[in-house]
Coordinates of C-alpha atoms in Angstrom, one line a residue:
Chain A
M1 CA -2.9 38.4 5.8
S2 CA -3.2 40.2 9.0
N3 CA -0.9 39.7 11.9
D4 CA -3.5 38.1 14.2
S5 CA -4.8 35.6 11.7
V6 CA -5.4 32.3 13.4
L7 CA -7.0 30.3 10.6
R8 CA -7.0 31.1 6.9
I9 CA -8.8 28.8 4.5
D10 CA -7.3 29.9 1.2
N11 CA -9.3 29.1 -2.0
V12 CA -10.2 25.6 -0.9
T13 CA -12.1 23.3 -3.2
M14 CA -13.2 19.9 -2.2
Q15 CA -14.5 17.6 -4.9
F16 CA -15.9 14.1 -4.5
G17 CA -16.2 12.6 -7.9
G18 CA -18.7 14.9 -9.8
V19 CA -19.8 16.7 -6.6
I20 CA -18.1 19.9 -5.6
A21 CA -18.9 20.0 -1.9
V22 CA -16.8 23.1 -1.2
D23 CA -16.1 25.4 -4.1
N24 CA -13.2 27.9 -4.0
V25 CA -13.9 29.1 -0.5
T26 CA -11.8 31.5 1.5
I27 CA -12.4 32.1 5.2
D28 CA -10.4 34.2 7.7
V29 CA -10.6 33.8 11.4
N30 CA -8.6 36.2 13.6
K31 CA -7.4 35.8 17.1
G32 CA -10.1 36.0 19.8
E33 CA -13.0 36.1 17.3
I34 CA -16.1 33.9 17.3
V35 CA -16.8 33.3 13.6
S36 CA -19.8 31.3 12.4
L37 CA -20.3 29.3 9.3
I38 CA -23.9 29.0 8.3
G39 CA -25.9 27.7 5.4
P40 CA -28.7 25.3 4.5
N41 CA -28.2 21.5 4.9
G42 CA -25.7 20.0 2.5
A43 CA -24.0 23.4 1.9
G44 CA -20.6 21.9 2.6
K45 CA -20.1 23.3 6.1
T46 CA -19.0 20.0 7.8
T47 CA -16.9 19.2 4.7
A48 CA -15.0 22.4 5.3
F49 CA -14.4 21.4 8.9
N50 CA -13.1 18.0 7.8
V51 CA -10.6 19.7 5.4
I52 CA -9.3 21.8 8.3
T53 CA -9.0 18.9 10.6
G54 CA -7.2 16.7 8.1
V55 CA -10.0 14.2 7.5
Y56 CA -10.0 15.0 3.8
A57 CA -7.2 16.4 1.7
P58 CA -8.5 19.3 -0.3
T59 CA -8.7 19.1 -4.1
N60 CA -7.3 22.6 -4.3
G61 CA -6.2 25.4 -2.0
A62 CA -4.5 25.5 1.3
V63 CA -5.1 26.0 5.0
Y64 CA -3.0 28.2 7.2
F65 CA -2.9 28.1 10.9
N66 CA -1.1 30.9 12.7
D67 CA 0.3 32.0 9.3
E68 CA 1.9 28.5 8.8
K69 CA 0.7 26.4 5.9
I70 CA -0.6 23.2 7.5
I71 CA -2.6 21.7 4.7
E72 CA -2.1 22.1 0.9
N73 CA -3.7 20.6 -2.1
Y74 CA -1.5 18.0 -3.7
P75 CA -0.8 17.2 -7.4
Q76 CA -2.5 14.2 -8.7
G77 CA -0.7 10.9 -7.9
K78 CA 1.5 12.4 -5.3
M79 CA 1.4 11.9 -1.5
R80 CA -0.3 14.7 0.3
T81 CA 2.1 16.6 2.6
M82 CA 1.7 19.1 5.3
Y83 CA 4.2 21.8 5.8
K84 CA 4.8 22.9 9.3
G85 CA 6.7 26.0 9.9
E86 CA 7.0 27.8 6.6
N87 CA 10.3 29.7 6.3
Q88 CA 10.7 31.8 3.2
G89 CA 9.7 29.0 0.9
K90 CA 11.7 26.4 2.7
Y91 CA 9.9 23.8 4.8
R92 CA 11.3 22.6 8.1
Q93 CA 9.1 19.5 8.5
V94 CA 6.9 17.5 6.2
L95 CA 4.1 15.7 7.8
S96 CA 0.9 14.1 6.5
P97 CA -2.1 15.9 7.9
T98 CA -3.9 13.3 9.9
P99 CA -6.5 14.5 12.4
D100 CA -4.3 13.6 15.4
R101 CA -1.5 15.9 14.1
I102 CA -3.8 18.7 13.5
T103 CA -5.0 18.4 17.1
K104 CA -1.4 18.4 18.3
L105 CA -0.9 21.7 16.5
G106 CA -3.7 23.3 18.6
I107 CA -6.9 22.8 16.7
A108 CA -9.6 20.9 18.5
R109 CA -13.1 20.0 17.4
T110 CA -16.4 18.7 18.4
F111 CA -18.8 16.6 16.3
Q112 CA -22.2 17.2 14.9
N113 CA -23.4 13.9 16.4
I114 CA -21.9 13.7 19.8
R115 CA -19.0 11.4 19.9
L116 CA -18.1 10.8 23.6
F117 CA -16.2 7.7 24.7
K118 CA -19.3 5.8 25.8
S119 CA -17.8 3.3 28.2
Q120 CA -16.1 6.0 30.2
T121 CA -16.9 8.6 32.8
V122 CA -16.8 12.3 32.1
F123 CA -13.5 12.6 34.0
E124 CA -11.9 9.8 31.9
N125 CA -13.2 11.4 28.7
V126 CA -11.4 14.5 29.6
L127 CA -8.3 12.7 30.9
I128 CA -7.8 11.0 27.5
A129 CA -7.0 14.3 25.9
Q130 CA -3.9 14.6 28.3
H131 CA -2.4 11.6 26.5
L132 CA -1.1 13.7 23.6
R133 CA 1.2 15.7 25.9
R134 CA 2.8 12.6 27.5
T135 CA 6.5 12.5 27.9
S136 CA 6.6 9.0 29.2
N137 CA 7.1 6.1 26.9
L138 CA 5.3 2.8 26.8
L139 CA 7.6 1.1 29.3
S140 CA 7.7 3.8 31.9
A141 CA 4.0 4.3 31.7
T142 CA 3.3 0.6 32.1
L143 CA 5.5 0.3 35.1
H144 CA 3.9 3.4 36.5
L145 CA 7.2 5.2 36.8
N146 CA 5.6 8.4 35.5
G147 CA 3.7 9.1 38.7
K148 CA 4.4 12.8 38.6
E149 CA 3.1 13.1 35.0
E150 CA 0.1 10.9 35.8
A151 CA -0.8 13.1 38.8
Q152 CA -0.4 16.2 36.6
M153 CA -2.7 14.8 34.0
R154 CA -5.4 14.0 36.6
K155 CA -5.0 17.4 38.1
D156 CA -5.3 19.2 34.8
A157 CA -8.4 17.2 33.9
R158 CA -10.0 17.9 37.4
D159 CA -9.1 21.6 37.1
L160 CA -10.7 21.9 33.7
L161 CA -13.9 20.2 34.8
H162 CA -14.0 22.6 37.8
I163 CA -13.6 25.7 35.6
L164 CA -16.3 24.5 33.3
E165 CA -18.6 23.6 36.2
L166 CA -18.7 20.0 35.3
D167 CA -17.2 18.6 38.5
D168 CA -20.6 17.4 39.9
V169 CA -20.9 15.0 37.0
A170 CA -17.2 14.1 36.8
D171 CA -17.7 10.4 37.8
E172 CA -20.9 9.8 35.9
M173 CA -20.8 7.8 32.7
A174 CA -20.6 10.4 29.9
T175 CA -23.4 9.0 27.8
S176 CA -25.9 8.8 30.8
L177 CA -26.0 12.6 31.0
P178 CA -28.8 14.8 29.5
Y179 CA -28.1 16.0 26.0
G180 CA -27.1 19.5 26.8
K181 CA -24.6 18.3 29.4
Q182 CA -23.1 15.9 26.9
R183 CA -22.5 18.7 24.5
R184 CA -20.7 20.6 27.2
V185 CA -18.6 17.5 28.1
E186 CA -17.6 17.2 24.5
I187 CA -16.5 20.8 24.4
A188 CA -14.7 20.3 27.7
R189 CA -12.9 17.3 26.2
A190 CA -11.9 19.3 23.1
M191 CA -10.7 22.1 25.5
A192 CA -8.5 19.5 27.4
T193 CA -6.2 19.2 24.3
K194 CA -5.3 22.9 25.1
P195 CA -6.2 24.2 21.7
S196 CA -5.8 27.8 20.5
L197 CA -8.6 27.3 17.9
L198 CA -11.8 25.5 18.7
L199 CA -14.0 24.2 16.0
L200 CA -17.6 23.5 17.0
D201 CA -19.8 21.6 14.7
E202 CA -23.4 22.5 15.5
P203 CA -23.0 22.8 19.2
A204 CA -26.7 23.6 19.7
A205 CA -28.2 20.9 17.5
G206 CA -31.2 19.3 19.2
M207 CA -31.2 21.7 22.2
N208 CA -34.2 23.4 23.6
P209 CA -34.2 27.2 23.9
Q210 CA -33.1 27.2 27.5
E211 CA -30.2 24.9 26.8
T212 CA -29.3 27.0 23.8
D213 CA -29.2 30.1 26.0
E214 CA -26.9 28.4 28.5
L215 CA -24.7 27.2 25.7
T216 CA -24.4 30.8 24.3
A217 CA -23.2 32.0 27.6
F218 CA -20.9 29.0 27.9
I219 CA -19.2 29.6 24.6
G220 CA -18.7 33.3 25.3
R221 CA -17.2 32.4 28.6
I222 CA -14.7 29.9 27.4
R223 CA -13.6 32.3 24.7
D224 CA -12.9 35.0 27.2
E225 CA -11.4 32.8 30.0
F226 CA -9.1 30.7 27.8
G227 CA -8.3 33.4 25.2
L228 CA -9.6 31.1 22.5
T229 CA -10.6 31.6 18.9
I230 CA -13.8 29.9 18.0
F231 CA -15.0 28.8 14.5
M232 CA -18.4 27.2 14.5
I233 CA -21.1 25.7 12.3
E234 CA -24.6 26.5 13.6
H235 CA -28.2 26.5 12.6
H236 CA -29.7 28.3 15.6
M237 CA -29.9 31.8 14.3
D238 CA -30.5 33.3 17.8
L239 CA -27.3 31.8 18.9
V240 CA -25.4 32.8 15.8
M241 CA -26.6 36.4 15.7
E242 CA -26.0 36.9 19.4
I243 CA -22.5 35.5 19.7
S244 CA -20.7 35.8 16.4
D245 CA -18.3 38.6 15.5
R246 CA -18.5 37.7 11.9
I247 CA -20.5 35.2 9.8
Y248 CA -19.8 33.3 6.6
V249 CA -22.6 31.9 4.6
L250 CA -22.2 28.8 2.3
D251 CA -24.8 27.5 -0.2
F252 CA -24.2 24.6 -2.5
G253 CA -20.5 24.8 -1.6
K254 CA -20.2 28.4 -2.7
M255 CA -19.6 31.4 -0.4
I256 CA -22.6 33.6 -0.9
A257 CA -22.1 36.2 1.8
S258 CA -19.8 37.2 4.7
G259 CA -19.8 40.0 7.1
L260 CA -21.1 41.3 10.4
P261 CA -24.3 39.7 11.9
E262 CA -26.5 42.7 11.0
E263 CA -25.2 42.7 7.4
I264 CA -26.0 39.0 7.0
Q265 CA -29.4 39.3 8.6
S266 CA -30.5 41.7 5.9
N267 CA -28.6 40.1 3.0
R268 CA -31.0 39.2 0.2
R269 CA -29.0 36.2 -1.1
V270 CA -28.9 34.7 2.3
I271 CA -32.6 35.0 2.8
E272 CA -33.1 33.5 -0.6
A273 CA -30.9 30.6 0.2
Y274 CA -32.7 29.9 3.5
L275 CA -36.2 30.4 2.3
G276 CA -35.7 29.1 -1.2
G277 CA -36.6 31.0 -4.4
A278 CA -36.6 34.7 -5.0
V279 CA -37.6 37.2 -2.5
D280 CA -40.1 39.8 -3.5
E281 CA -38.8 43.4 -3.6
Chain B
M1 CA -3.8 -1.1 42.4
K2 CA -4.3 1.2 45.3
K3 CA -1.7 1.1 48.2
K4 CA -4.3 0.0 50.6
E5 CA -5.0 -3.1 48.6
L6 CA -1.4 -3.9 48.0
I7 CA -0.5 -5.6 51.3
P8 CA -3.6 -7.9 51.4
G9 CA -3.1 -8.6 47.7
L10 CA 0.5 -9.7 48.3
I11 CA -0.6 -11.9 51.3
L12 CA -3.2 -13.4 49.1
I13 CA -0.7 -14.2 46.3
A14 CA 1.7 -15.8 48.8
A15 CA -1.1 -17.9 50.4
L16 CA -2.1 -19.0 46.9
L17 CA 1.4 -20.1 46.0
V18 CA 1.8 -21.9 49.3
L19 CA -1.5 -23.7 48.7
L20 CA -0.5 -24.7 45.2
R21 CA 2.9 -26.1 46.4
Y22 CA 1.0 -28.0 49.1
L23 CA -1.3 -29.5 46.6
E24 CA 1.5 -30.5 44.3
L25 CA 3.4 -32.2 47.1
H26 CA 0.4 -34.1 48.5
I27 CA -1.5 -35.2 45.5
S28 CA -0.1 -38.4 44.1
P29 CA 0.0 -38.8 40.3
Q30 CA -2.2 -41.9 40.7
S31 CA -5.0 -40.3 42.6
Q32 CA -8.1 -39.0 40.8
W33 CA -7.2 -35.5 41.9
A34 CA -4.0 -35.5 39.9
M35 CA -6.1 -34.0 37.1
L36 CA -6.6 -30.9 39.3
L37 CA -2.9 -30.1 39.0
T38 CA -3.0 -30.5 35.2
V39 CA -6.0 -28.2 35.0
L40 CA -4.4 -25.6 37.2
K41 CA -1.2 -25.5 35.1
K42 CA -3.0 -25.4 31.8
G43 CA -5.5 -22.9 33.1
S44 CA -2.8 -20.5 34.2
I45 CA -1.3 -20.7 30.7
Y46 CA -4.6 -20.1 29.0
A47 CA -5.3 -17.3 31.4
L48 CA -2.3 -15.4 30.1
V49 CA -3.2 -15.9 26.4
A50 CA -6.8 -15.0 27.1
V51 CA -5.9 -11.8 28.8
S52 CA -3.5 -11.0 26.0
M53 CA -6.3 -11.5 23.5
N54 CA -8.6 -9.4 25.7
L55 CA -6.1 -6.6 25.6
L56 CA -6.6 -6.5 21.8
N57 CA -10.2 -7.5 21.4
G58 CA -11.7 -6.1 24.6
F59 CA -9.6 -3.1 25.4
T60 CA -8.5 -1.8 22.0
G61 CA -11.4 -3.1 19.9
L62 CA -9.3 -4.9 17.4
F63 CA -10.9 -8.1 16.4
S64 CA -7.8 -10.3 15.8
L65 CA -7.8 -14.1 15.5
G66 CA -4.0 -14.6 15.3
Q67 CA -3.4 -15.6 18.9
A68 CA -2.7 -19.4 18.2
G69 CA -0.2 -18.3 15.5
F70 CA 1.7 -16.1 17.9
M71 CA 1.6 -18.8 20.6
M72 CA 3.1 -21.2 18.1
I73 CA 5.9 -18.8 17.3
G74 CA 6.6 -18.5 21.0
A75 CA 6.4 -22.2 21.6
Y76 CA 8.8 -23.0 18.7
T77 CA 11.2 -20.2 19.7
Y78 CA 11.4 -21.6 23.2
A79 CA 11.8 -25.2 22.2
V80 CA 14.4 -24.5 19.4
L81 CA 16.5 -22.4 21.7
T82 CA 16.5 -24.5 24.8
I83 CA 16.9 -28.1 23.7
P84 CA 20.2 -29.2 25.3
A85 CA 23.0 -29.5 22.8
E86 CA 23.6 -33.2 23.5
Q87 CA 19.9 -34.0 22.8
R88 CA 19.8 -32.2 19.5
E89 CA 21.2 -35.1 17.5
M90 CA 18.3 -37.2 18.6
V91 CA 15.5 -34.6 18.3
Y92 CA 16.6 -33.4 14.9
M93 CA 17.3 -37.0 13.7
Y94 CA 16.2 -36.3 10.1
Y95 CA 18.1 -33.0 9.9
E96 CA 21.5 -34.0 11.2
G97 CA 21.0 -32.3 14.5
G98 CA 19.7 -29.0 13.1
I99 CA 21.6 -25.8 12.6
I100 CA 21.5 -24.5 16.2
R101 CA 24.1 -26.1 18.4
F102 CA 23.7 -24.2 21.6
A103 CA 21.1 -24.1 24.4
L104 CA 19.9 -21.1 26.3
P105 CA 18.6 -21.1 29.9
S106 CA 14.8 -21.6 30.2
I107 CA 13.9 -18.1 31.4
V108 CA 15.9 -16.5 28.5
G109 CA 14.1 -18.8 26.1
I110 CA 10.7 -17.6 27.5
I111 CA 11.6 -14.0 27.1
L112 CA 12.9 -14.5 23.6
A113 CA 9.7 -16.4 22.8
G114 CA 7.8 -13.2 23.5
V115 CA 10.3 -11.0 21.7
V116 CA 10.2 -13.1 18.5
A117 CA 6.4 -13.2 18.5
A118 CA 6.3 -9.5 19.0
V119 CA 8.7 -8.9 16.1
F120 CA 6.5 -11.0 13.8
A121 CA 3.4 -9.1 15.1
F122 CA 5.1 -5.7 14.4
L123 CA 5.9 -6.7 10.8
I124 CA 2.5 -8.3 10.0
G125 CA 0.8 -5.4 11.8
L126 CA 2.2 -2.8 9.4
P127 CA -0.1 -4.0 6.6
V128 CA -3.0 -5.7 8.4
L129 CA -3.8 -3.1 11.0
R130 CA -5.2 -0.8 8.3
L131 CA -8.1 -3.3 8.2
K132 CA -11.1 -3.0 10.3
S133 CA -13.2 -5.5 12.3
D134 CA -14.0 -8.7 10.3
Y135 CA -11.3 -8.0 7.7
L136 CA -8.7 -7.8 10.4
A137 CA -9.9 -11.1 11.9
I138 CA -9.7 -12.8 8.5
A139 CA -6.2 -11.4 7.8
T140 CA -4.8 -12.4 11.2
L141 CA -6.4 -15.9 11.0
G142 CA -4.8 -16.3 7.6
F143 CA -1.5 -15.2 9.0
A144 CA -1.7 -17.8 11.7
E145 CA -2.5 -20.6 9.2
I146 CA 0.3 -19.5 6.9
M147 CA 2.8 -19.6 9.8
R148 CA 1.6 -23.1 10.8
A149 CA 2.1 -24.4 7.3
L150 CA 5.5 -22.6 7.1
F151 CA 6.8 -24.1 10.3
Q152 CA 6.0 -27.6 9.0
W153 CA 7.9 -26.9 5.7
D154 CA 10.6 -29.4 5.0
T155 CA 13.1 -26.8 3.9
L156 CA 13.0 -25.1 7.3
G157 CA 13.5 -28.5 8.9
P158 CA 17.0 -27.8 10.3
L159 CA 15.4 -25.0 12.3
T160 CA 11.9 -26.1 13.1
N161 CA 12.3 -29.9 12.6
G162 CA 9.7 -29.8 9.9
S163 CA 6.6 -31.6 10.8
N164 CA 8.3 -33.6 13.5
M165 CA 8.0 -33.0 17.1
L166 CA 10.4 -30.9 19.2
R167 CA 11.0 -32.3 22.6
S168 CA 13.6 -32.8 25.4
Y169 CA 13.7 -29.1 26.3
P170 CA 13.4 -28.1 29.9
T171 CA 9.9 -28.3 31.3
F172 CA 8.2 -27.2 34.6
K173 CA 9.9 -28.4 37.7
T174 CA 7.1 -27.2 39.8
I175 CA 3.5 -25.9 39.4
L176 CA 4.6 -22.6 40.7
Y177 CA 6.5 -21.8 37.5
P178 CA 3.6 -21.2 35.1
F179 CA 1.7 -19.4 37.9
I180 CA 4.5 -17.0 38.6
V181 CA 5.3 -16.3 35.0
S182 CA 1.6 -15.9 34.0
G183 CA 0.9 -13.8 37.1
V184 CA 3.8 -11.4 36.4
C185 CA 2.7 -11.1 32.8
I186 CA -1.0 -10.5 33.6
A187 CA 0.0 -7.9 36.2
L188 CA 2.0 -6.1 33.5
I189 CA -0.9 -6.2 31.1
V190 CA -3.2 -4.8 33.9
M191 CA -0.7 -2.0 34.6
L192 CA -0.6 -1.2 30.9
I193 CA -4.4 -1.0 30.7
N194 CA -4.4 1.3 33.7
S195 CA -1.7 3.6 32.2
T196 CA -2.3 6.5 29.9
Y197 CA -1.7 4.2 27.0
G198 CA -4.4 1.9 28.2
R199 CA -6.8 4.9 28.3
A200 CA -5.9 5.7 24.7
F201 CA -6.6 2.0 23.8
K202 CA -10.1 2.3 25.3
A203 CA -10.7 5.5 23.5
I204 CA -9.9 3.9 20.2
R205 CA -12.2 1.0 21.1
D206 CA -15.1 3.4 22.0
D207 CA -14.8 5.7 19.0
E208 CA -11.9 5.8 16.5
I209 CA -12.8 9.1 15.0
A210 CA -13.1 10.9 18.3
A211 CA -9.9 9.3 19.5
E212 CA -8.1 10.6 16.5
A213 CA -9.5 14.1 17.1
M214 CA -8.1 13.8 20.7
G215 CA -4.7 13.6 19.2
I216 CA -4.3 9.9 19.5
N217 CA -2.2 8.5 16.6
L218 CA -4.4 5.5 15.6
A219 CA -1.8 3.5 13.6
H220 CA 0.8 3.9 16.3
H221 CA -1.4 2.8 19.2
K222 CA -3.0 -0.1 17.4
R223 CA 0.5 -1.3 16.5
I224 CA 1.5 -1.1 20.2
A225 CA -1.5 -3.0 21.4
F226 CA -1.0 -5.7 18.7
T227 CA 2.7 -6.1 19.4
V228 CA 2.3 -6.2 23.2
S229 CA -0.6 -8.6 22.9
S230 CA 1.5 -10.9 20.7
F231 CA 4.5 -10.6 23.0
F232 CA 2.5 -12.1 25.8
A233 CA 0.8 -14.7 23.5
G234 CA 4.4 -15.8 22.6
I235 CA 5.3 -16.2 26.3
S236 CA 2.1 -18.2 26.9
G237 CA 3.1 -20.3 23.9
A238 CA 6.5 -21.0 25.5
L239 CA 4.7 -22.0 28.7
L240 CA 2.4 -24.3 26.8
A241 CA 5.4 -25.9 25.2
M242 CA 6.8 -26.6 28.7
F243 CA 3.4 -27.9 29.8
Q244 CA 3.0 -30.3 26.9
T245 CA 6.7 -31.4 26.9
N246 CA 6.6 -31.5 23.1
V247 CA 5.7 -29.1 20.4
Q248 CA 4.2 -29.7 17.0
A249 CA 2.9 -27.0 14.7
K250 CA -0.2 -28.9 13.7
S251 CA -1.6 -28.6 17.3
F252 CA -1.7 -24.8 17.0
N253 CA -4.7 -24.7 14.6
S254 CA -7.6 -22.3 14.3
A255 CA -9.7 -24.4 16.7
M256 CA -7.2 -23.3 19.4
T257 CA -7.8 -19.6 18.6
Y258 CA -11.5 -20.2 18.9
E259 CA -11.0 -21.8 22.3
I260 CA -9.2 -18.7 23.4
L261 CA -11.8 -16.5 21.9
L262 CA -14.5 -18.5 23.7
I263 CA -12.7 -18.0 27.0
V264 CA -12.6 -14.3 26.4
V265 CA -16.3 -14.2 25.5
I266 CA -17.4 -16.3 28.4
G267 CA -15.3 -14.3 30.8
G268 CA -16.5 -11.0 29.5
I269 CA -14.9 -8.9 26.7
G270 CA -13.1 -6.1 28.5
S271 CA -12.6 -7.9 31.8
V272 CA -9.2 -9.2 32.8
T273 CA -10.4 -11.1 35.9
G274 CA -13.3 -12.5 33.8
S275 CA -10.7 -13.9 31.3
V276 CA -8.7 -15.4 34.2
I277 CA -11.8 -17.0 35.9
S278 CA -13.2 -18.4 32.6
S279 CA -9.8 -19.9 31.6
F280 CA -9.7 -22.1 34.7
L281 CA -13.4 -22.9 34.2
F282 CA -13.0 -23.7 30.6
I283 CA -9.9 -25.9 31.0
A284 CA -11.5 -27.7 34.0
C285 CA -14.6 -28.4 32.0
S286 CA -12.9 -29.5 28.8
E287 CA -10.1 -31.5 30.4
W288 CA -11.9 -32.9 33.4
L289 CA -15.4 -32.2 34.4
L290 CA -17.1 -32.8 31.1
R291 CA -15.0 -35.8 30.2
F292 CA -17.8 -38.2 31.3
L293 CA -19.8 -37.0 28.3
D294 CA -17.4 -38.8 26.0
E295 CA -17.8 -42.1 27.7
T296 CA -20.5 -44.7 27.2
H297 CA -22.7 -45.1 30.3
V298 CA -24.9 -48.0 31.0
I299 CA -27.6 -47.7 33.7
G300 CA -29.2 -51.1 34.3
D301 CA -29.8 -52.4 30.8
V302 CA -30.2 -49.0 29.2
T303 CA -27.2 -47.5 27.4
L304 CA -27.6 -43.8 27.6
P305 CA -28.1 -42.3 24.2
L306 CA -25.8 -39.7 22.6
M307 CA -23.0 -40.3 25.1
R308 CA -20.0 -41.2 23.0
S309 CA -16.7 -39.8 22.0
G310 CA -17.1 -36.2 20.7
F311 CA -20.4 -35.5 22.5
R312 CA -18.5 -33.1 24.8
K313 CA -17.9 -30.9 21.8
V314 CA -21.7 -30.9 21.1
V315 CA -22.4 -29.8 24.6
F316 CA -19.7 -27.1 24.4
S317 CA -21.3 -25.7 21.2
L318 CA -24.7 -25.6 22.9
I319 CA -23.1 -23.7 25.8
I320 CA -21.6 -21.2 23.4
M321 CA -24.9 -20.6 21.7
V322 CA -26.7 -20.1 25.1
I323 CA -24.0 -17.6 26.1
V324 CA -24.2 -15.7 22.9
L325 CA -28.0 -15.6 22.9
F326 CA -28.6 -14.9 26.6
F327 CA -25.5 -13.9 28.4
R328 CA -23.6 -11.8 25.9
Q329 CA -21.9 -10.0 28.8
G330 CA -20.1 -13.2 29.9
I331 CA -19.3 -13.8 33.6
M332 CA -17.9 -10.3 34.3
G333 CA -19.1 -8.1 31.5
N334 CA -16.5 -5.3 31.4
R335 CA -16.3 -5.1 35.2
E336 CA -13.4 -6.4 37.3
F337 CA -13.5 -8.7 40.3
S338 CA -12.3 -7.1 43.5
F339 CA -12.2 -8.4 47.0
T340 CA -12.7 -5.0 48.6
R341 CA -15.9 -4.6 46.6
L342 CA -17.0 -8.1 47.4
F343 CA -16.7 -7.4 51.1
S344 CA -17.9 -3.8 51.2
G345 CA -20.7 -4.5 48.8
R346 CA -20.3 -1.3 47.0
S347 CA -20.7 -1.1 43.3
K348 CA -18.0 1.5 42.8
K349 CA -16.0 0.9 39.6
S350 CA -12.8 -0.8 40.6
K351 CA -9.4 0.2 39.3
G352 CA -6.6 -2.3 38.8
G353 CA -7.9 -5.9 38.9
K354 CA -6.4 -8.6 41.0
A355 CA -3.7 -10.2 38.9
D356 CA -2.8 -13.0 41.3
E357 CA -3.7 -16.0 39.2

């Protein structure tokens, strides 16, 4: 394990009854990288994301975040536990890996089908993410004794929208925006949780070529400006090839290839998986 | 509430209280307008419980039907703790004066009514808040029914007086009492909704999965909403006990929960001011304005058909159907009523509803 490892999925298997959605997969994501996970529909890409974010507990294997084990498989019949802060085999804290705890650790995600808070404005959508860093309790927040914190939350949300060039739509209802903008708002909302690792689930799905180009620039920009590490699932090969530092390819839950974009482009097994059947020599 | 709106708001509240006091002093109990005072008192109490239900159903997206149960817990807590010691022998005549021998001041009783309801809510919330939508509604409704049966249980008689009435506890001395208590409580709920916790509730309502991905602990926040909502339902239960001057468990039936739900739906799910307005409308209609439907009317030689005892309920049911079919948004939808918007005519989304009822 290298020193700048941000995320390591270690031999993870995810089984649903007789279906093995993710089969003994190992993925490494290092600091500052943009790593893509590609593969045909039903290859288990989103399942892998759901394991990382604590939605599913893996059947086998473990997930490390900044070299700390955050998710581990659990023996049959026992409660799943998450170990935060591994210290020579001794665990400081045992938590159960619910998605909100994973987010608090610094892993934020977006969704394949956009999930914005539909009754709220863009600004309010981003503001909600500030809730996880609150120091006020229910009583002081209700009595509005946390004015300073509240002002800071609003300022942070405004600042973020400004940096991401979304301030012109800040007071619009989130779901009234065009599709491409909604995607950006969803990424902005994930960014508002101040993650060090951003998981993007098909950020370019349903976008036209122009929107895809804008998104490519946008993702590259947030990586550079916020010092983020990005792990994404994507189908748009233009986007993937242009932006990725490294690529992993899943097919039927199995890792069939990994490497630099050029290597993947010419990999026979990848082409087979995508086009179906054998490729003539 | 913005600072600019605070001063006119306070003046408005003061004017309202003065008007209420004036009405109370100048309407004689014999006049036909005496009903107005009853409607205002009961309306203010229902406004509180409707807003507390809206906090849960409208703002957190938890479909709970336990409100009457928590009101009953509040009403009983208040009554049991505030009956004067010298009256207890008479009230608890079948249970040798009951087991409680002291009496607390009225305002302490009201607060404890909320606290006890909140404790019950916290405990029942641990298992039932794992349920979603309809299942949660069934579980909470069941809880309310169980509590109602439990409170009438003979073995608990020394505490609850079994199925007998609790009475002789302190009641309203003035109409201002329910208005002030309800007003303060509704203001607190509005402040909660506008706080960072309120935003988390709305996020859970809009999309649980996304809310969780935003770092919001679902179980924790649902529990907060459920407990706080029940706290205020308990307080409104205490107020209702004071209004009715006697308490009996059997009156807190599921029909009462449906009445509250109806008020919330008519007012608009997700609108505090909508709930308040529709509470007064609903109580005015059911207690006063639609009473004529229950009486037999004779015009000339013709007796009007259908008009007999119970017809009011039929009309009510029709109104519900019309609302559900054609006006699903209710009076206010999820908007809030605001005087500044009314006068400036702008449709800007208002923050902080008026909680002066």
